[in-house]
Tab-separated table of C-alpha atoms and ligand atoms in Angstrom:
chain	number	residue	atom	x	y	z
A	114	MET	CA	171.780	101.196	127.056
A	115	ASP	CA	174.311	99.864	129.311
A	116	ILE	CA	175.157	96.827	127.043
A	117	ILE	CA	179.193	97.061	127.714
A	118	ASN	CA	180.935	98.566	130.399
A	119	ILE	CA	183.890	100.014	129.022
A	120	ASN	CA	185.602	102.750	130.364
A	121	ASP	CA	186.021	104.597	127.160
A	122	ASN	CA	188.507	107.809	127.765
A	123	SER	CA	188.890	108.747	124.303
A	124	ASN	CA	185.115	109.679	123.832
A	125	ASN	CA	184.951	107.982	120.577
A	126	LEU	CA	182.714	104.801	120.664
A	127	TYR	CA	179.404	104.862	119.669
A	128	TYR	CA	176.543	102.398	119.386
A	129	ILE	CA	175.212	102.712	115.914
A	130	GLY	CA	172.762	101.555	113.474
A	131	GLY	CA	170.011	99.488	114.430
A	132	ILE	CA	170.771	99.250	118.243
A	133	VAL	CA	170.025	103.114	118.610
A	134	ARG	CA	166.956	103.032	116.639
A	135	ASP	CA	165.475	99.842	118.546
A	136	GLU	CA	166.178	101.843	121.854
A	137	ILE	CA	164.411	104.728	120.655
A	138	LEU	CA	161.445	102.715	119.459
A	139	GLY	CA	161.525	100.836	122.671
A	140	LEU	CA	162.239	97.278	120.933
A	141	ASN	CA	164.965	94.981	121.862
A	142	SER	CA	167.653	94.673	119.542
A	143	PHE	CA	169.604	91.425	118.456
A	144	ASP	CA	173.179	92.839	117.645
A	145	ILE	CA	175.275	95.384	119.248
A	146	ASP	CA	176.929	97.432	116.822
A	147	ILE	CA	179.674	99.591	118.095
A	148	THR	CA	181.746	101.852	115.995
A	149	TYR	CA	185.097	103.584	116.892
A	150	VAL	CA	185.948	106.642	115.274
A	151	GLY	CA	189.285	106.013	114.172
A	152	ASN	CA	190.962	102.650	114.005
A	153	ALA	CA	188.953	100.169	116.024
A	154	ILE	CA	191.735	97.422	115.576
A	155	GLU	CA	194.457	99.527	117.457
A	156	TYR	CA	192.252	101.028	119.954
A	157	CYS	CA	190.431	98.004	121.192
A	158	SER	CA	193.586	95.953	121.524
A	159	LYS	CA	194.518	98.150	124.645
A	160	PHE	CA	191.224	97.321	126.630
A	161	GLY	CA	190.489	93.637	125.544
A	162	GLU	CA	191.458	90.359	124.346
A	163	VAL	CA	191.177	90.608	120.335
A	164	ILE	CA	189.455	87.272	119.176
A	165	GLN	CA	189.444	88.319	115.668
A	166	LYS	CA	190.299	90.719	113.335
A	167	ASN	CA	189.550	91.894	109.718
A	168	PRO	CA	191.948	94.678	108.676
A	169	ASP	CA	190.302	95.032	105.401
A	170	PHE	CA	186.973	96.152	107.109
A	171	GLY	CA	188.572	97.448	110.359
A	172	THR	CA	186.634	95.199	112.283
A	173	VAL	CA	187.563	93.611	115.660
A	174	ARG	CA	186.147	91.206	118.098
A	175	VAL	CA	187.125	91.325	121.548
A	176	ASN	CA	186.622	90.008	124.796
A	177	VAL	CA	185.427	92.841	127.344
A	178	ASN	CA	185.479	91.644	130.818
A	179	GLY	CA	183.891	88.028	129.675
A	180	LYS	CA	181.802	89.522	127.206
A	181	ILE	CA	182.313	89.221	123.623
A	182	VAL	CA	181.775	92.479	121.634
A	183	ASP	CA	182.250	93.470	117.642
A	184	PHE	CA	183.632	96.693	117.146
A	185	ALA	CA	184.032	98.504	113.580
A	186	SER	CA	186.280	101.268	112.561
A	187	THR	CA	184.385	104.091	111.264
A	188	ARG	CA	184.624	103.689	107.643
A	189	SER	CA	183.526	105.305	104.072
A	190	GLU	CA	182.710	103.369	100.837
A	191	SER	CA	182.310	103.518	97.513
A	192	TYR	CA	180.385	101.503	94.863
A	193	PRO	CA	182.404	101.306	91.897
A	194	LYS	CA	180.249	98.280	90.426
A	195	LYS	CA	176.494	99.412	91.225
A	196	GLY	CA	174.596	96.936	92.748
A	197	HIS	CA	177.413	95.040	94.265
A	198	LEU	CA	179.514	94.774	97.206
A	199	PRO	CA	181.086	98.340	98.096
A	200	VAL	CA	184.629	99.289	98.571
A	201	VAL	CA	186.294	100.543	101.505
A	202	GLU	CA	187.622	104.039	100.924
A	203	LYS	CA	189.026	104.821	104.116
A	204	ILE	CA	189.189	103.276	107.448
A	205	GLY	CA	188.827	105.692	110.369
A	206	CYS	CA	186.972	108.594	108.626
A	207	SER	CA	184.779	110.902	110.771
A	208	LEU	CA	181.412	109.564	112.257
A	209	LYS	CA	179.510	111.792	109.877
A	210	GLU	CA	181.366	110.210	106.836
A	211	ASP	CA	180.688	106.536	108.376
A	212	VAL	CA	176.790	107.140	108.882
A	213	LEU	CA	176.251	108.656	105.037
A	214	ARG	CA	177.359	105.125	103.779
A	215	ARG	CA	174.086	103.742	105.617
A	216	ASP	CA	171.014	103.002	104.003
A	217	PHE	CA	168.335	104.815	105.849
A	218	THR	CA	167.976	107.850	108.151
A	219	ILE	CA	166.474	105.765	111.184
A	220	ASN	CA	169.446	103.267	110.770
A	221	ALA	CA	172.196	106.207	110.975
A	222	LEU	CA	171.535	107.366	114.163
A	223	ALA	CA	174.674	107.133	116.949
A	224	LYS	CA	174.745	107.385	120.468
A	225	ASN	CA	178.159	108.041	122.412
A	226	VAL	CA	178.837	105.179	124.976
A	227	SER	CA	180.035	107.481	127.659
A	228	THR	CA	177.748	110.223	127.374
A	229	GLY	CA	174.453	108.884	126.033
A	230	GLU	CA	174.395	111.535	123.776
A	231	ILE	CA	172.391	110.809	120.092
A	232	ILE	CA	174.094	111.910	117.282
A	233	ASP	CA	171.608	112.689	114.192
A	234	TYR	CA	173.497	113.814	111.211
A	235	THR	CA	170.707	112.909	108.931
A	236	GLY	CA	167.348	113.462	110.509
A	237	GLY	CA	166.853	110.105	111.838
A	238	LEU	CA	165.058	110.939	115.016
A	239	GLU	CA	162.448	113.004	113.107
A	240	ASP	CA	162.010	110.482	110.470
A	241	LEU	CA	161.479	107.962	113.462
A	242	ARG	CA	158.820	110.185	114.880
A	243	ASN	CA	157.036	110.575	111.748
A	244	LYS	CA	157.064	106.806	110.973
A	245	LYS	CA	159.369	107.552	107.712
A	246	LEU	CA	161.950	105.479	105.879
A	247	ARG	CA	163.956	107.879	103.960
A	248	VAL	CA	167.302	107.284	102.142
A	249	LEU	CA	170.470	109.454	102.483
A	250	HIS	CA	171.044	110.224	98.849
A	251	ASP	CA	169.437	109.950	95.417
A	252	GLU	CA	171.819	107.111	94.246
A	253	SER	CA	170.837	104.862	96.798
A	254	PHE	CA	169.045	102.055	95.349
A	255	ILE	CA	170.993	102.154	92.616
A	256	ASP	CA	174.238	101.728	94.542
A	257	ASP	CA	172.620	98.958	96.389
A	258	PRO	CA	169.226	97.565	95.379
A	259	THR	CA	169.055	95.224	98.338
A	260	ARG	CA	167.588	98.317	100.364
A	261	ILE	CA	164.635	98.283	98.801
A	262	ILE	CA	163.921	95.141	100.329
A	263	ARG	CA	165.398	96.476	103.614
A	264	GLY	CA	163.154	99.105	103.510
A	265	LEU	CA	159.963	96.321	102.738
A	266	LYS	CA	161.487	94.755	106.034
A	267	PHE	CA	161.593	97.663	108.265
A	268	SER	CA	158.131	99.242	106.853
A	269	VAL	CA	156.550	95.608	107.840
A	270	ARG	CA	158.275	95.577	111.228
A	271	PHE	CA	157.774	98.760	112.652
A	272	GLY	CA	154.641	100.172	110.579
A	273	PHE	CA	156.412	102.596	108.810
A	274	ASP	CA	156.051	104.163	105.415
A	275	LEU	CA	158.519	105.073	102.525
A	276	GLU	CA	158.921	108.867	102.825
A	277	GLU	CA	157.557	110.529	99.181
A	278	HIS	CA	160.907	111.008	97.208
A	279	THR	CA	162.122	107.755	98.317
A	280	LYS	CA	159.105	106.150	97.126
A	281	LYS	CA	159.861	107.965	93.924
A	282	LEU	CA	163.431	106.865	93.751
A	283	GLN	CA	162.402	103.501	94.417
A	284	ASP	CA	159.862	103.340	91.647
A	285	GLU	CA	162.326	104.869	89.368
A	286	TYR	CA	164.742	102.011	90.099
A	287	LEU	CA	162.375	99.318	89.732
A	288	ALA	CA	161.258	100.585	86.168
A	289	ASP	CA	164.589	100.295	85.189
A	290	ILE	CA	166.712	97.257	86.655
A	291	ASN	CA	169.509	95.954	84.865
A	292	TYR	CA	169.614	92.659	86.919
A	293	ASP	CA	173.337	93.000	87.572
A	294	MET	CA	173.593	93.054	91.115
A	295	SER	CA	174.806	90.851	94.010
A	296	TYR	CA	171.895	88.154	94.368
A	297	LYS	CA	173.364	86.635	97.378
A	298	ARG	CA	172.611	89.914	99.247
A	299	LEU	CA	169.214	90.185	97.957
A	300	LYS	CA	168.499	86.544	98.946
A	301	LYS	CA	169.351	87.490	102.394
A	302	GLU	CA	167.050	90.256	102.803
A	303	LEU	CA	164.452	88.528	101.227
A	304	ILE	CA	164.782	85.544	104.002
A	305	GLU	CA	164.607	88.017	106.309
A	306	THR	CA	161.738	89.954	105.190
A	307	PHE	CA	159.576	86.874	104.398
A	308	ASN	CA	160.247	84.927	107.438
A	309	LEU	CA	158.422	87.237	109.072
A	310	ASN	CA	155.487	85.895	107.558
A	311	SER	CA	153.588	88.901	106.551
A	312	GLN	CA	150.808	89.102	104.140
A	313	LYS	CA	150.933	92.710	104.187
A	314	ALA	CA	154.878	92.465	102.915
A	315	PHE	CA	154.071	90.554	100.419
A	316	GLU	CA	150.974	92.824	99.076
A	317	LYS	CA	153.448	95.700	98.689
A	318	PHE	CA	156.068	93.115	97.474
A	319	ILE	CA	153.671	92.782	94.553
A	320	ASN	CA	151.950	95.928	94.323
A	321	GLU	CA	154.733	98.240	94.467
A	322	LYS	CA	156.607	95.698	91.985
A	323	ILE	CA	159.259	95.055	94.294
A	324	TYR	CA	159.426	91.455	93.056
A	325	LYS	CA	160.943	92.878	89.863
A	326	LEU	CA	164.258	92.724	91.428
A	327	VAL	CA	164.068	89.205	91.240
A	328	THR	CA	162.353	88.793	87.826
A	329	PRO	CA	161.278	91.009	84.908
A	330	LYS	CA	158.139	88.692	84.478
A	331	ASP	CA	154.835	90.108	85.535
A	332	VAL	CA	153.217	88.760	88.566
A	333	GLU	CA	149.936	89.448	89.944
A	334	LEU	CA	149.070	89.035	93.837
A	335	PRO	CA	147.453	85.426	94.355
A	336	LYS	CA	144.031	85.099	95.918
A	337	VAL	CA	145.418	82.812	98.756
A	338	ASN	CA	146.305	84.620	102.005
A	339	ILE	CA	149.705	83.318	102.624
A	340	GLU	CA	150.025	84.204	105.877
A	341	GLU	CA	147.290	82.536	107.097
A	342	LEU	CA	148.027	79.166	105.235
A	343	VAL	CA	151.626	79.281	106.826
A	344	ASN	CA	150.264	80.075	110.388
A	345	LYS	CA	147.538	77.310	109.973
A	346	TYR	CA	149.666	74.753	108.473
A	347	VAL	CA	153.128	75.111	109.608
A	348	LEU	CA	153.564	77.671	112.502
A	349	SER	CA	150.491	76.390	114.723
A	350	SER	CA	151.140	72.651	114.075
A	351	GLY	CA	154.605	72.943	116.550
A	352	LYS	CA	156.378	70.542	113.948
A	353	PHE	CA	158.329	73.173	112.324
A	354	ASN	CA	160.804	75.700	113.449
A	355	ASN	CA	161.675	78.642	111.302
A	356	PHE	CA	164.970	77.266	110.731
A	357	GLN	CA	163.730	73.609	108.939
A	358	PHE	CA	161.262	75.534	107.299
A	359	CYS	CA	161.699	78.163	104.378
A	360	ILE	CA	158.903	80.481	104.901
A	361	TRP	CA	160.231	83.075	102.699
A	362	LEU	CA	160.195	80.302	99.652
A	363	VAL	CA	156.744	80.040	100.021
A	364	TYR	CA	156.312	83.489	99.336
A	365	VAL	CA	158.864	84.073	96.876
A	366	GLY	CA	158.334	81.033	94.904
A	367	VAL	CA	155.026	82.449	93.909
A	368	LEU	CA	157.010	84.601	91.218
A	369	GLY	CA	158.007	81.527	89.485
A	370	ASP	CA	161.014	82.743	87.962
A	371	LEU	CA	163.609	82.419	90.716
A	372	CYS	CA	166.579	81.659	88.596
A	373	ARG	CA	169.128	84.505	89.399
A	374	LEU	CA	168.717	83.753	93.186
A	375	PRO	CA	171.432	81.020	94.645
A	376	LEU	CA	169.117	78.525	95.736
A	377	THR	CA	170.443	75.590	97.897
A	378	LYS	CA	169.500	72.044	96.649
A	379	THR	CA	166.646	71.578	98.981
A	380	GLU	CA	165.237	75.179	97.778
A	381	GLN	CA	165.380	73.939	94.285
A	382	LYS	CA	163.578	70.754	95.285
A	383	ILE	CA	161.154	72.372	96.650
A	384	LEU	CA	160.235	74.333	93.714
A	385	ASP	CA	160.683	71.370	91.260
A	386	ASP	CA	158.443	69.392	93.379
A	387	VAL	CA	155.216	71.786	93.141
A	388	PRO	CA	152.793	69.470	91.530
A	389	LYS	CA	151.585	70.384	88.054
A	390	PHE	CA	148.229	68.727	87.792
A	391	GLU	CA	145.094	68.413	89.641
A	392	PRO	CA	144.202	64.804	90.585
A	393	GLU	CA	140.539	63.582	91.279
A	394	THR	CA	140.752	61.075	93.570
A	395	ASP	CA	141.635	61.086	97.331
A	396	PHE	CA	144.240	58.530	96.566
A	397	GLU	CA	145.586	60.106	93.433
A	398	ILE	CA	146.018	63.514	95.907
A	399	TYR	CA	147.461	61.665	98.867
A	400	LYS	CA	150.010	60.298	96.860
A	401	MET	CA	150.995	63.266	95.157
A	402	PHE	CA	151.475	65.140	98.141
A	403	GLU	CA	152.930	62.143	100.330
A	404	ASN	CA	156.732	62.522	100.016
A	405	ILE	CA	157.202	66.136	98.883
A	406	HIS	CA	157.737	69.212	101.466
A	407	ILE	CA	155.434	71.304	103.087
A	408	GLU	CA	156.364	74.415	101.107
A	409	SER	CA	155.780	72.577	97.882
A	410	ILE	CA	152.111	71.831	99.289
A	411	LEU	CA	151.735	75.190	100.176
A	412	LEU	CA	152.993	76.223	97.018
A	413	TYR	CA	150.407	74.154	94.973
A	414	ALA	CA	147.687	75.630	97.183
A	415	ILE	CA	148.870	79.150	96.071
A	416	LEU	CA	149.512	78.474	92.426
A	417	LYS	CA	147.287	75.769	91.493
A	418	ASN	CA	144.353	74.465	93.405
A	419	GLU	CA	143.796	75.752	97.489
A	420	ARG	CA	141.055	73.415	97.492
A	421	ILE	CA	143.113	70.514	96.797
A	422	ALA	CA	146.089	71.462	98.788
A	423	ARG	CA	143.868	71.809	101.958
A	424	HIS	CA	141.890	68.695	101.516
A	425	TYR	CA	144.962	66.836	101.793
A	426	LEU	CA	146.041	69.078	104.667
A	427	ASP	CA	143.071	69.112	106.654
A	428	ASN	CA	141.842	65.505	106.189
A	429	LEU	CA	143.972	63.524	104.509
A	430	ARG	CA	147.443	63.669	105.409
A	431	GLN	CA	147.040	62.165	108.786
A	432	ILE	CA	145.930	59.200	107.605
A	433	LYS	CA	148.745	56.626	107.953
A	434	THR	CA	148.148	52.776	106.959
A	435	GLU	CA	149.680	50.360	109.692
A	436	THR	CA	150.288	46.880	107.673
A	437	ASN	CA	153.957	46.623	106.795
A	438	GLY	CA	155.737	44.019	105.100
A	439	ASN	CA	156.655	41.931	107.778
A	440	ASP	CA	152.808	41.463	108.182
A	441	LEU	CA	152.310	40.275	104.398
A	442	LYS	CA	155.475	37.833	105.131
A	443	ASN	CA	153.511	36.698	107.781
A	444	LEU	CA	150.453	35.997	106.013
A	445	GLY	CA	152.777	33.794	103.734
A	446	ILE	CA	152.756	36.428	100.699
A	447	PRO	CA	156.318	36.509	99.507
A	448	PRO	CA	157.961	39.666	98.892
A	449	SER	CA	157.602	41.131	95.777
A	450	PRO	CA	156.938	44.484	94.068
A	451	LYS	CA	153.263	43.048	94.624
A	452	TYR	CA	153.666	44.294	97.916
A	453	GLN	CA	153.255	48.101	96.620
A	454	GLU	CA	150.273	47.076	95.293
A	455	ILE	CA	148.751	45.802	98.200
A	456	PHE	CA	149.804	48.645	100.396
A	457	ASN	CA	148.221	51.072	97.717
A	458	GLU	CA	144.790	49.108	98.257
A	459	ILE	CA	144.661	49.212	101.800
A	460	LEU	CA	145.468	52.896	101.514
A	461	LYS	CA	142.520	53.433	98.995
A	462	GLU	CA	139.989	51.798	101.556
A	463	LYS	CA	141.941	53.564	104.499
A	464	LEU	CA	141.127	57.053	102.827
A	465	LYS	CA	137.425	56.083	102.617
A	466	ASN	CA	137.356	54.582	105.811
A	467	PRO	CA	140.036	56.398	108.180
A	468	ASN	CA	138.831	54.822	111.541
A	469	MET	CA	140.278	51.206	110.225
A	470	THR	CA	142.318	49.325	112.759
A	471	LYS	CA	145.573	47.108	111.839
A	472	LYS	CA	143.126	44.299	112.136
A	473	ASN	CA	140.788	45.733	109.921
A	474	GLU	CA	143.568	46.275	107.412
A	475	ILE	CA	144.604	42.723	107.525
A	476	ASP	CA	141.059	41.589	107.232
A	477	PHE	CA	140.481	43.495	104.167
A	478	LEU	CA	143.719	42.529	102.559
A	479	ARG	CA	142.927	38.793	103.350
A	480	LEU	CA	139.377	39.320	101.668
A	481	LYS	CA	140.821	41.156	98.689
A	482	PHE	CA	143.628	39.105	98.286
A	483	ASN	CA	142.411	35.840	99.255
A	484	VAL	CA	145.561	34.862	101.610
B	502	ATP	P1	168.332	94.324	112.496
B	502	ATP	O1	167.563	94.598	113.520
B	502	ATP	O2	167.341	93.831	111.215
B	502	ATP	O3	169.513	93.641	112.532
B	502	ATP	P2	170.103	96.517	111.686
B	502	ATP	O4	169.401	97.833	111.192
B	502	ATP	O5	170.714	96.097	112.438
B	502	ATP	O6	168.370	95.865	111.894
B	502	ATP	P3	171.762	95.044	110.126
B	502	ATP	O7	171.414	94.401	108.800
B	502	ATP	O8	172.368	94.148	111.214
B	502	ATP	O9	170.562	95.697	110.217
B	502	ATP	O10	172.677	96.304	109.550
B	502	ATP	C1	173.240	97.131	110.743
B	502	ATP	C2	173.590	98.570	110.193
B	502	ATP	O11	174.360	98.557	109.176
B	502	ATP	C3	172.104	99.064	109.874
B	502	ATP	O12	171.444	99.780	111.119
B	502	ATP	C4	172.553	100.378	108.558
B	502	ATP	O13	172.995	101.461	109.241
B	502	ATP	C5	173.721	99.381	107.906
B	502	ATP	N1	173.468	98.567	106.844
B	502	ATP	C6	173.197	97.279	106.883
B	502	ATP	N2	172.911	97.301	105.641
B	502	ATP	C7	172.986	98.201	104.879
B	502	ATP	C8	172.880	98.800	103.456
B	502	ATP	N3	172.698	97.272	102.431
B	502	ATP	N4	173.427	99.459	102.776
B	502	ATP	C9	173.508	100.775	103.954
B	502	ATP	N5	173.530	100.373	105.403
B	502	ATP	C10	173.577	99.065	105.640
């Protein structure tokens, strides 16, 4: 892992967390986390141009030979308000104290930047070998329940299981939640987890009652395979990318009670727009889904009627009428609310006969409306 080229004569710089874990697993890592045993802001200003610093957390962004790298000072933390953001206790603590504030042993490994030596204070290497997720102490989920979702994410990404005692701690926490926690952080982890589009993650989420973090209501596993729905109607269509499309909300929206999560206006609209009734004709189905987000349609498939939603997505959604207001004007029909009625009649006909050309549409409306 020769990611940065720093002449570290302090011998106190360590790659830490996910990047060390991913290298051992043979995976690419997205972020480079480097920690300095001591005060990183003071240390880094000696060998690079400081671009940004946050003295409260001891973090600093530096330009090292043209490469932007984030450094953190070793720090210890405590949770005076359980479930909420920790407070920094000490900046510049020992490496051991720094790793002990972390979530799982596999994320608590450090690698010396100069020597390449792996430092493993918590048994992370063995847990990586045994594919186990183990918290570092019994209060871990009480301090920070978002770690339960992080565990779910890692279990799906790497195919790991919770180690037995960690599972017991998780079950105990889930059986007695007080719902006083940072839902902003929880939402961030839910997004990362369910944007992976994994039915397996969702089954664990429901079956292991992890969903209780979001709602105290009882929820059952829906029969519909959400991963397949999202693959078929969103990802394989090539029309959406993950940023435009809220994959996570198609999963988490199933819970029906997201009032604790800080939702954006668009996310709330997706939930509010899920239709409540079951239309009968193709025209009614078309009109019901025509102007709502695909996420709302998929939630309807999961929660209400899969057949109707699939019928719309497979057979109806691509049907579009071609006649427009100018065509009606040219036929001598003066603009009025009647236009909508006419468009609806053309649509009803086209849903029965999707091969209609624009000429067929005009012929049809001439006959129907006597123009
Ligand atoms: P990813 O590949 O998803 O980025 P990561 O392990 O790098 O995985 P980050 O969210 O970037 O995940 O966190 C970086 C490191 O910070 C983790 O490896 C872990 O050591 C620590 N960490 C992150 N979130 C928590 C948390 N909620 N509680 C304790 N430690 C955490």
